[in-house]
Amino acid sequence: MVSLKQLNYAVAVDKERHFKRAAEMCSVSQSALSSAIAEMEHQLGVQLFERDNKRVLVTAIGEQILDKSREILAQVEELLQLPQQDQKPLSYPMTLGVIPTIGPYLLPQVLPEVRESYPDFQLSIVEEQSHRLVELVRKGELDAAIIALPYPVEGLEVREFWQEDFFLVSHQSEKIAEQSEINAEELQSLNLLLLKDGHCLKDHAMAACRLNIQPVNETLGHTSLYTLIQMVAGRMGTTLVPEMALSQLLSGSSELVAIHLNEPGPHRSVAMISRPNYAGRSNIEALSSLFSLQLQHRDN
Amino acid sequence: MVSLKQLNYAVAVDKERHFKRAAEMCSVSQSALSSAIAEMEHQLGVQLFERDNKRVLVTAIGEQILDKSREILAQVEELLQLPQQDQKPLSYPMTLGVIPTIGPYLLPQVLPEVRESYPDFQLSIVEEQSHRLVELVRKGELDAAIIALPYPVEGLEVREFWQEDFFLVSHQSEKIAEQSEINAEELQSLNLLLLKDGHCLKDHAMAACRLNIQPVNETLGHTSLYTLIQMVAGRMGTTLVPEMALSQLLSGSSELVAIHLNEPGPHRSVAMISRPNYAGRSNIEALSSLFSLQLQHRDN
DNA sequence: TAAAAATACTCCATAGGTATTTTAT
DNA sequence: ATAAAATACCTATGGAGTATTTTTA
């Protein structure tokens, strides 16, 4: 098999039309270059150069082979450049998973900043529930995912970048709406609407209020936090909403109030998960710290 | 510097997603492949594969590098193919010189056959006088040239492929026109028109008839054999014409006759010259033997 | 004779092999 | 416990150097 070194040597000879000078250009001895060219000619079965003690000419087939060689060497140069470009963070596409109770609230707050800081960064978002995201990250179909903890993620690397509490959202006409805080016990008397099983938000909410009652909307099909809020606005009950979703969910209806759940927290934390030997660790760090900063400063 | 072997190995790992199988595909041990990949990753400064004991995943940057690698390897394959195509004769372009007293008479007789036998062969023709052709061949600007011998061509490879005699061409009204042969001495009395100095045909003609008189048209500028024939047709004298040019030059005017010069010959021979270490020797042989055959069979 | 490439010979770096260890499931 | 990759260690090939010879203008 022909080698890149040989191609390099041949191109140098073509450029210099002189073995000795070509050898100097390649920082090798004349003998090394000479035998390398000879070996290459032997391997290819054709003569590349016509040479005597005065001149070096290129054969017709040699011309073709040298053209191809230059092309190849240029491509190798390009290949060697690829890692350089990779050094700057977020320089190549990533696919990021996110759960439905985080995505719609976190991403609008952070993606504009990502876009501004790294205009060329291509980020694909996949929205799935936690168990599916964990599976996809494990399989390597996702580079990383954002889920809410606690959640079983054995064997994956976890970067928490946000903690938050839950707030009870109720209609202002409810009696409870006058309180500024609420304790877990008081929830018992309320008509609490939560998401279906499978959504970790339900588990976290129930854990936060040390609850094991069945919430009332269990028979509903696929539901979103937004739908629940619409139901609350329609006075069909109350619901628990994580802090990051509050402002967005309440911005529409001024009749709703949010009451802090007065239980020791944080009630859930938000984390980026990835495979432990994922190569783009620096990207994950860049992204999660950027997310963290944006969340902290979003009130500004 | 990264090597083609490394690229090969990396592409194999990408294909198999398994180091052991990739190693088998490359006919090396798992250890060899493993350390080659590790070395490559180290040289490039990036991780290509994310691997544990169960799976091999490709990193984002690895994907880019592998794409480029495949491209490079494909080009190397193309490079290796080039010499194969070169094996068939006359497969790449040649530049051939030819003197003016051969070109217009030889080439129309042989080029159609060349074109038919090797439709893809690209041949450039340069028409110059012998001394210039020899210089161009020596410099490597011509692959070969066709000249008439004898001529000083020290250091060049010579392939004679045709010998011929001279014929005196005269108007049928001349007394000499009744002879079927003519001796050198008889030329003394004729008004002999020859080409200017520089054309070897003049030297060969004069040598053939052991002549050292100055022919009459010495003051004419750039002249061709065709012009001389026109002058002969105009009864301005006679001239000597090599055999290969006869039929073509006489075809126009039926008033001209050709008389064989009855001197020991051959009076000139036609040869292909090239540099001794010219790589396309087989092409020269193919061309000159084809020319030779065509000339011998042209009467058929 | 001089200039350049080819060759002879030696040495060392490294690619590759075998056997073993580490690692993660 | 198993399967896979990494590693340790050894060997041999071939790439590169120095010095010399060959070639040809």
XYZ file of C-alpha atoms (C1' of nucleotides) in Angstrom:
650
model
C 0.000 0.000 0.000
C 1.267 3.389 -0.965
C 1.863 5.791 1.920
C 1.214 9.475 2.461
C 4.894 9.961 3.059
C 5.635 8.668 -0.406
C 3.048 10.991 -1.899
C 4.614 13.863 -0.020
C 8.062 12.995 -1.285
C 6.849 12.627 -4.853
C 5.106 15.986 -4.731
C 8.262 17.565 -3.376
C 10.339 16.097 -6.192
C 7.804 17.381 -8.674
C 8.021 20.835 -7.146
C 11.810 20.987 -6.965
C 12.647 18.841 -9.966
C 15.675 17.852 -7.947
C 16.038 14.964 -5.510
C 18.512 16.630 -3.191
C 16.521 19.814 -2.790
C 13.307 17.863 -2.467
C 14.921 15.823 0.275
C 15.920 18.997 2.102
C 12.403 20.339 1.726
C 11.142 17.140 3.356
C 13.894 17.204 5.986
C 15.203 13.787 5.048
C 18.351 12.570 3.398
C 18.646 12.299 -0.346
C 18.978 8.576 0.034
C 15.804 8.198 2.037
C 13.824 10.181 -0.477
C 15.399 8.415 -3.399
C 14.573 4.967 -2.152
C 11.108 6.008 -1.092
C 10.383 7.219 -4.612
C 11.899 4.061 -6.052
C 9.773 1.946 -3.748
C 6.683 3.903 -4.701
C 7.400 3.467 -8.389
C 7.868 -0.217 -7.803
C 4.636 -0.530 -5.881
C 2.677 1.330 -8.517
C 4.457 -0.465 -11.306
C 5.105 2.723 -13.248
C 7.841 5.262 -13.538
C 6.936 8.637 -12.098
C 10.082 10.540 -12.905
C 12.518 10.414 -15.754
C 15.853 11.287 -14.246
C 19.521 11.491 -15.046
C 22.346 13.405 -13.455
C 21.142 16.711 -14.886
C 17.410 16.818 -14.809
C 14.249 15.384 -13.379
C 11.278 15.172 -15.716
C 7.802 13.967 -14.865
C 6.304 11.184 -16.926
C 2.820 11.421 -18.346
C 1.424 8.879 -15.909
C 3.462 10.567 -13.204
C 1.646 13.791 -13.901
C -1.667 12.089 -13.304
C -0.473 10.392 -10.159
C 1.002 13.604 -8.809
C -2.217 15.463 -9.462
C -4.091 12.833 -7.524
C -1.459 12.886 -4.812
C -1.768 16.624 -4.332
C -5.510 16.205 -4.101
C -5.129 13.514 -1.461
C -2.613 15.479 0.570
C -4.871 18.513 0.509
C -7.675 16.390 1.873
C -5.445 15.034 4.575
C -4.670 18.630 5.503
C -8.378 19.282 5.743
C -8.740 16.212 7.923
C -6.035 17.493 10.240
C -7.841 20.819 10.471
C -11.078 19.223 11.620
C -9.963 18.709 15.228
C -8.797 22.334 15.432
C -12.245 23.590 14.581
C -13.567 21.152 17.092
C -11.616 22.786 19.871
C -13.940 25.741 20.126
C -16.928 24.634 22.147
C -20.252 23.776 20.544
C -18.789 23.624 17.085
C -20.592 20.560 15.838
C -24.212 19.423 15.911
C -25.671 17.897 19.048
C -28.922 16.155 19.699
C -30.395 16.950 23.063
C -33.347 15.297 24.726
C -35.626 17.091 27.153
C -38.734 16.126 29.074
C -42.056 17.844 28.313
C -42.258 19.493 31.719
C -38.954 21.232 31.206
C -38.561 21.786 27.468
C -41.279 24.362 26.818
C -40.235 26.425 29.847
C -36.486 26.116 29.906
C -35.658 26.263 26.226
C -37.312 29.566 25.365
C -35.334 31.104 28.190
C -31.957 29.717 27.229
C -31.876 29.010 23.518
C -31.779 32.658 22.406
C -28.612 33.112 24.410
C -27.135 29.896 22.957
C -27.959 31.137 19.498
C -26.321 34.464 20.213
C -23.169 33.076 21.790
C -22.677 30.237 19.298
C -24.413 31.195 16.075
C -23.095 28.166 14.206
C -24.048 25.631 16.812
C -26.677 23.221 15.539
C -28.852 21.798 18.272
C -31.620 19.282 17.668
C -34.189 18.899 20.407
C -36.071 15.700 21.119
C -38.948 15.804 23.589
C -39.657 12.544 25.364
C -40.363 11.288 28.839
C -37.495 10.536 31.186
C -37.357 6.767 30.767
C -37.182 7.079 26.991
C -34.520 9.800 27.179
C -32.357 7.695 29.459
C -32.649 4.835 27.002
C -31.761 7.048 24.022
C -28.772 8.537 25.795
C -27.574 5.053 26.722
C -27.936 3.880 23.128
C -25.990 6.853 21.891
C -28.858 8.247 19.850
C -28.807 11.350 21.985
C -25.687 13.210 23.025
C -27.338 14.273 26.251
C -30.713 14.882 27.827
C -32.254 17.193 30.358
C -34.412 15.519 32.941
C -35.662 16.225 36.422
C -34.152 14.517 39.442
C -34.518 12.402 41.393
C -34.601 9.747 38.694
C -32.758 6.452 38.325
C -29.846 7.106 35.989
C -27.285 4.506 37.004
C -24.205 4.531 34.887
C -24.846 7.935 33.399
C -23.040 11.143 34.151
C -25.253 13.731 35.791
C -24.841 17.496 35.871
C -27.419 19.285 37.996
C -27.752 22.858 36.956
C -30.949 24.053 38.548
C -33.056 23.429 41.632
C -36.547 24.633 42.153
C -39.641 24.354 44.244
C -43.237 23.715 43.317
C -45.983 26.264 43.492
C -49.651 25.590 43.828
C -51.586 27.359 41.123
C -55.191 28.116 41.856
C -57.929 30.408 40.687
C -58.068 33.675 42.588
C -61.643 32.947 43.580
C -60.535 29.976 45.660
C -60.220 30.513 49.345
C -56.670 29.213 49.340
C -55.677 31.986 46.972
C -55.381 34.387 49.820
C -52.478 32.541 51.411
C -48.904 33.344 50.452
C -47.727 29.854 51.370
C -49.283 26.464 51.661
C -48.391 23.311 53.529
C -48.660 19.788 52.228
C -51.533 18.858 54.506
C -53.691 21.626 53.119
C -53.493 20.068 49.667
C -55.655 17.169 50.830
C -58.744 19.339 50.737
C -58.051 20.706 47.270
C -59.007 19.237 43.954
C -55.454 18.539 42.763
C -54.892 18.026 39.036
C -51.654 16.271 38.078
C -50.193 14.728 34.967
C -50.599 11.059 34.144
C -48.180 8.371 35.257
C -45.030 8.390 33.219
C -44.469 12.061 33.735
C -41.900 12.425 36.438
C -43.399 15.753 37.407
C -46.270 13.899 38.996
C -43.913 11.742 41.039
C -41.883 14.721 42.123
C -44.942 16.722 43.034
C -46.349 13.884 45.053
C -43.026 13.311 46.750
C -42.765 17.010 47.544
C -46.061 16.990 49.399
C -45.615 13.513 50.833
C -48.821 12.567 49.084
C -50.016 9.236 47.872
C -53.573 10.017 46.951
C -54.662 9.580 43.382
C -55.122 12.937 41.718
C -58.425 13.502 40.054
C -57.530 13.684 36.389
C -56.160 10.176 36.224
C -58.527 9.253 33.467
C -57.403 12.006 31.150
C -55.235 10.981 28.226
C -52.085 12.731 27.073
C -51.968 15.975 29.002
C -49.631 18.889 29.248
C -48.964 21.323 32.026
C -50.507 23.971 29.836
C -53.745 22.006 29.637
C -53.801 21.596 33.383
C -53.454 25.346 33.800
C -56.346 25.871 31.419
C -58.385 23.555 33.610
C -57.399 25.484 36.699
C -58.392 28.691 34.973
C -61.731 26.983 34.301
C -62.046 26.427 38.065
C -61.838 22.684 37.746
C -59.222 22.429 40.493
C -55.632 23.360 41.355
C -52.269 22.048 40.238
C -48.606 22.085 41.173
C -46.201 23.845 38.837
C -42.410 24.019 38.982
C -40.890 27.424 39.392
C -39.366 27.658 35.908
C -42.763 27.216 34.293
C -44.613 29.687 36.475
C -44.211 32.990 34.702
C -44.908 31.516 31.296
C -47.979 29.568 32.393
C -49.505 32.406 34.358
C -48.739 35.178 31.890
C -51.989 34.556 30.009
C -54.602 34.554 32.735
C -54.483 37.187 35.433
C -57.088 35.303 37.452
C -54.581 32.705 38.557
C -52.336 32.903 41.598
C -49.250 30.927 42.547
C -48.653 29.883 46.128
C -45.317 28.532 47.272
C -45.441 24.978 48.534
C -44.068 25.224 52.015
C -42.246 21.930 52.200
C -38.489 21.404 52.539
C -36.961 21.358 49.087
C -35.743 21.784 46.552
C -38.664 19.828 45.185
C -37.014 18.859 41.974
C -33.710 19.551 40.336
C -32.919 19.784 36.680
C -29.919 17.976 35.274
C -28.163 17.151 32.066
C -27.354 13.470 31.697
C -24.836 11.915 29.341
C -22.751 8.791 28.906
C -19.690 8.807 31.166
C -17.321 8.384 28.233
C -19.117 10.768 25.953
C -16.427 12.629 24.043
C -18.043 16.038 23.956
C -17.849 16.535 27.683
C -16.749 20.111 27.201
C -19.863 20.786 25.179
C -22.067 19.417 27.878
C -20.337 21.574 30.407
C -20.607 24.629 28.199
C -24.290 24.034 27.616
C -25.273 23.250 31.177
C -23.370 26.147 32.674
C -24.880 28.430 30.099
C -28.322 27.106 30.978
C -27.602 27.586 34.670
C -26.504 31.172 34.174
C -29.494 32.022 32.050
C -31.905 30.616 34.607
C -30.324 32.584 37.421
C -30.348 35.811 35.475
C -33.674 35.485 33.778
C -35.291 38.016 36.089
C -32.983 40.755 34.910
C 1.467 12.714 10.581
C -1.562 10.531 10.309
C -1.202 7.474 8.066
C -3.445 5.780 5.542
C -3.266 2.630 7.590
C -4.767 4.467 10.521
C -7.542 5.825 8.344
C -8.210 2.316 7.111
C -8.411 0.962 10.609
C -10.684 3.740 11.770
C -13.027 3.200 8.837
C -13.103 -0.517 9.626
C -13.988 0.162 13.244
C -16.716 2.506 12.098
C -18.087 -0.163 9.798
C -17.955 -3.003 12.320
C -18.536 -1.016 15.499
C -16.358 -3.644 17.091
C -12.578 -3.603 17.483
C -12.040 -7.346 17.246
C -14.060 -7.769 14.069
C -12.523 -4.639 12.585
C -9.102 -6.075 13.320
C -10.041 -9.305 11.547
C -11.332 -7.324 8.580
C -7.953 -5.604 8.415
C -6.067 -8.853 9.014
C -4.288 -7.575 12.082
C -4.539 -8.356 15.749
C -6.969 -6.572 18.000
C -4.035 -5.101 19.839
C -2.451 -3.653 16.741
C -5.672 -2.044 15.668
C -6.457 -0.826 19.138
C -3.141 0.916 19.578
C -3.239 2.317 16.059
C -6.597 3.930 16.773
C -5.347 5.196 20.115
C -2.285 6.647 18.445
C -4.410 8.282 15.788
C -6.691 9.801 18.394
C -3.680 11.078 20.216
C -2.169 12.582 17.081
C -5.397 14.287 16.137
C -6.048 15.314 19.700
C -9.651 14.176 19.618
C -11.586 11.091 20.492
C -12.984 9.279 17.471
C -14.819 6.489 19.197
C -16.648 6.264 22.446
C -16.138 2.736 23.631
C -16.744 0.504 26.589
C -16.874 -3.234 26.900
C -20.226 -3.462 25.154
C -20.398 -0.926 22.394
C -18.476 1.316 20.084
C -20.043 4.660 19.270
C -18.703 7.294 16.947
C -18.207 10.791 18.270
C -19.445 13.822 16.396
C -15.971 14.907 15.391
C -15.204 11.269 14.631
C -18.048 11.229 12.145
C -16.518 14.153 10.305
C -13.065 12.645 10.361
C -14.336 9.292 9.165
C -16.196 10.924 6.309
C -13.022 12.649 5.250
C -11.076 9.434 5.710
C -13.393 7.508 3.435
C -13.032 10.244 0.862
C -9.262 10.072 1.086
C -9.149 6.304 0.870
C -11.394 6.361 -2.173
C -9.003 8.768 -3.835
C -6.073 6.576 -2.974
C -7.922 3.738 -4.650
C -8.302 5.901 -7.730
C -4.622 6.674 -7.606
C -3.805 2.981 -7.517
C -6.032 2.443 -10.531
C -4.182 5.003 -12.636
C -1.227 2.729 -13.441
C -3.614 -0.048 -14.542
C -5.185 2.171 -17.157
C -1.723 3.164 -18.174
C -0.847 -0.407 -19.085
C -2.768 -0.347 -22.337
C -0.614 1.363 -24.938
C -1.230 4.941 -26.031
C -3.574 5.628 -23.170
C -2.367 9.093 -22.302
C -1.595 12.213 -24.342
C 1.687 12.534 -26.220
C 3.306 15.427 -27.967
C 5.139 14.434 -31.103
C 7.433 16.574 -33.219
C 7.861 16.088 -36.927
C 9.870 17.872 -39.606
C 8.053 19.712 -42.436
C 9.347 17.366 -45.135
C 7.819 14.374 -43.393
C 4.765 15.620 -41.527
C 2.456 16.532 -44.406
C 3.201 13.269 -46.222
C 3.533 10.737 -43.445
C 0.811 11.858 -41.067
C -2.157 11.743 -43.444
C -1.152 8.192 -44.238
C -0.812 6.968 -40.659
C -2.972 9.081 -38.386
C -6.323 7.669 -39.576
C -5.120 4.222 -38.575
C -3.914 5.524 -35.207
C -7.256 7.147 -34.668
C -9.041 3.936 -35.517
C -6.886 1.650 -33.388
C -6.680 3.954 -30.375
C -9.683 6.248 -30.460
C -8.895 7.759 -27.063
C -5.276 8.489 -27.781
C -4.552 12.200 -27.817
C -1.660 13.168 -30.008
C -0.374 16.704 -30.415
C 1.798 17.413 -33.427
C 4.512 20.049 -33.509
C 6.143 20.848 -36.838
C 9.710 22.160 -36.595
C 13.051 21.628 -38.232
C 15.297 18.843 -37.010
C 17.637 20.870 -34.823
C 14.721 22.406 -32.955
C 12.987 19.061 -32.523
C 16.128 17.501 -31.105
C 16.373 20.356 -28.637
C 12.724 20.039 -27.602
C 13.003 16.292 -27.135
C 16.118 16.769 -25.037
C 14.374 19.365 -22.885
C 11.453 17.049 -22.361
C 8.960 19.359 -24.050
C 8.315 16.698 -26.639
C 7.805 13.039 -25.889
C 9.327 12.108 -29.222
C 9.979 13.422 -32.702
C 10.140 12.114 -36.220
C 13.131 13.249 -38.221
C 15.110 12.078 -41.215
C 18.500 10.424 -40.813
C 21.366 10.822 -41.020
C 21.271 13.536 -38.407
C 23.352 14.129 -35.245
C 21.248 12.835 -32.359
C 23.859 11.864 -29.782
C 22.376 10.707 -26.535
C 18.929 10.128 -27.924
C 17.238 6.851 -28.602
C 16.582 6.281 -32.310
C 14.018 4.011 -33.934
C 14.233 3.891 -37.716
C 10.983 2.768 -39.189
C 11.246 3.674 -42.854
C 13.864 4.005 -45.584
C 13.339 5.608 -48.887
C 14.997 6.944 -52.019
C 14.725 10.280 -53.758
C 13.025 10.845 -57.068
C 13.717 13.615 -59.481
C 10.507 15.397 -60.369
C 10.482 17.234 -63.670
C 7.980 18.562 -66.126
C 7.066 16.033 -68.801
C 8.274 18.454 -71.428
C 11.836 18.215 -70.196
C 14.102 15.935 -72.130
C 15.053 14.081 -68.979
C 11.421 13.084 -68.456
C 11.784 10.242 -70.923
C 14.237 8.361 -68.702
C 13.050 5.913 -66.094
C 16.161 6.392 -64.016
C 18.717 9.086 -63.555
C 22.270 9.198 -62.266
C 23.772 11.827 -60.060
C 26.011 13.233 -62.750
C 23.067 13.988 -64.964
C 21.684 16.354 -62.326
C 24.497 18.793 -62.984
C 22.862 19.928 -66.164
C 19.449 20.422 -64.634
C 18.096 23.465 -62.902
C 17.760 21.886 -59.472
C 15.461 23.552 -56.969
C 16.010 22.622 -53.335
C 14.861 23.879 -49.957
C 16.791 26.442 -47.962
C 19.491 25.589 -45.470
C 18.067 24.283 -42.248
C 15.912 21.751 -43.982
C 17.656 18.466 -43.710
C 16.002 17.350 -46.902
C 18.399 19.582 -48.813
C 21.399 18.024 -47.106
C 20.120 14.529 -47.703
C 19.359 15.226 -51.319
C 22.762 16.734 -51.903
C 24.404 13.838 -50.122
C 22.426 11.373 -52.193
C 23.718 12.836 -55.417
C 27.159 13.645 -54.062
C 26.501 17.236 -54.944
C 27.921 20.362 -53.430
C 26.660 22.947 -55.855
C 24.372 25.642 -54.634
C 20.854 25.018 -55.842
C 19.204 27.895 -57.631
C 16.461 28.955 -55.273
C 18.804 29.804 -52.452
C 17.420 33.305 -52.202
C 13.852 32.206 -51.628
C 12.541 32.590 -48.134
C 10.533 30.003 -46.255
C 9.685 27.368 -48.810
C 7.863 24.082 -48.767
C 8.200 21.029 -50.949
C 4.778 21.822 -52.281
C 5.957 25.234 -53.444
C 8.928 23.670 -55.173
C 6.618 21.287 -57.011
C 4.515 24.215 -58.118
C 7.663 25.794 -59.492
C 8.559 22.618 -61.316
C 5.069 22.520 -62.783
C 5.743 26.064 -63.942
C 8.854 24.766 -65.764
C 11.214 26.702 -63.531
C 13.376 23.639 -62.942
C 13.407 20.225 -61.335
C 13.577 19.031 -57.768
C 14.260 15.971 -55.668
C 11.377 14.489 -53.662
C 11.405 11.637 -51.163
C 9.343 8.613 -51.996
C 6.728 9.080 -49.293
C 5.817 12.500 -50.663
C 5.612 11.497 -54.307
C 2.059 10.376 -54.800
C 0.645 13.270 -52.834
C 2.744 15.933 -54.561
C 2.144 14.611 -58.062
C -1.540 13.863 -57.672
C -2.474 17.388 -58.657
C -0.555 17.905 -61.845
C -0.469 15.188 -64.494
C 2.248 17.010 -66.384
C 4.899 16.018 -63.851
C 6.970 12.868 -63.912
C 9.063 11.215 -61.198
C 12.370 9.586 -62.050
C 14.164 7.348 -59.587
C 17.569 8.646 -58.538
C 19.887 5.866 -59.454
C 22.353 6.187 -56.602
C 23.065 3.616 -53.865
C 20.626 4.248 -51.034
C 18.500 4.383 -49.136
C 18.842 8.111 -49.527
C 17.226 8.997 -46.252
C 15.631 7.102 -43.460
C 12.854 8.185 -41.158
C 13.166 7.665 -37.451
C 11.480 8.394 -34.178
C 13.792 9.892 -31.584
C 13.238 10.062 -27.823
C 15.151 10.377 -24.597
C 16.800 7.108 -23.584
C 15.074 7.065 -20.212
C 11.728 8.230 -21.486
C 9.145 6.267 -19.553
C 6.655 5.704 -22.350
C 8.956 3.522 -24.354
C 6.136 1.123 -25.115
C 4.167 3.975 -26.625
C 7.035 4.923 -28.881
C 7.340 1.365 -30.003
C 3.635 1.053 -30.605
C 3.567 4.267 -32.614
C 6.632 3.621 -34.709
C 5.725 0.064 -35.570
C 2.252 1.209 -36.483
C 3.758 3.893 -38.718
C 6.061 1.366 -40.296
C 3.222 -1.025 -41.073
C 1.061 1.703 -42.537
C 3.821 2.884 -44.832
C 4.502 -0.594 -46.110
C 0.837 -1.310 -46.774
C -0.184 2.038 -48.115
C -0.305 0.780 -51.697
C -2.981 -1.741 -50.854
C 35.425 15.854 -14.321
C 31.583 17.125 -11.753
C 27.017 16.763 -10.270
C 23.357 14.026 -9.254
C 20.965 9.902 -8.271
C 21.438 5.066 -6.914
C 23.210 1.706 -3.786
C 25.416 -0.672 0.323
C 25.213 -1.094 4.857
C 23.961 -0.129 9.494
C 20.788 1.309 13.066
C 16.768 2.374 15.334
C 11.820 3.385 15.642
C 7.738 1.434 15.419
C 4.110 -1.602 13.746
C 2.543 -5.885 14.928
C 2.134 -10.182 17.511
C 1.143 -12.898 22.048
C -0.303 -12.868 26.492
C -2.320 -10.527 30.197
C -4.892 -6.990 32.629
C -8.535 -3.832 33.176
C -13.230 -2.543 32.833
C -18.040 -2.591 32.864
C -22.142 -5.272 32.480
C -18.592 -14.180 35.006
C -18.036 -12.682 30.586
C -16.918 -10.058 26.750
C -14.393 -6.477 25.041
C -10.833 -3.149 24.797
C -6.479 -1.614 26.793
C -1.863 -2.609 28.053
C 2.790 -4.829 28.670
C 6.275 -6.763 26.469
C 8.855 -8.669 22.771
C 10.212 -9.170 17.919
C 11.062 -8.048 13.260
C 10.467 -5.126 9.440
C 11.488 -1.240 7.086
C 12.516 3.683 7.112
C 16.333 6.732 7.588
C 21.078 7.952 8.098
C 26.220 7.957 6.407
C 29.300 6.805 3.158
C 30.229 5.155 -1.327
C 29.480 3.960 -6.110
C 27.495 4.574 -10.555
C 26.077 7.326 -14.309
C 26.147 10.706 -17.876
C 26.589 15.241 -19.667
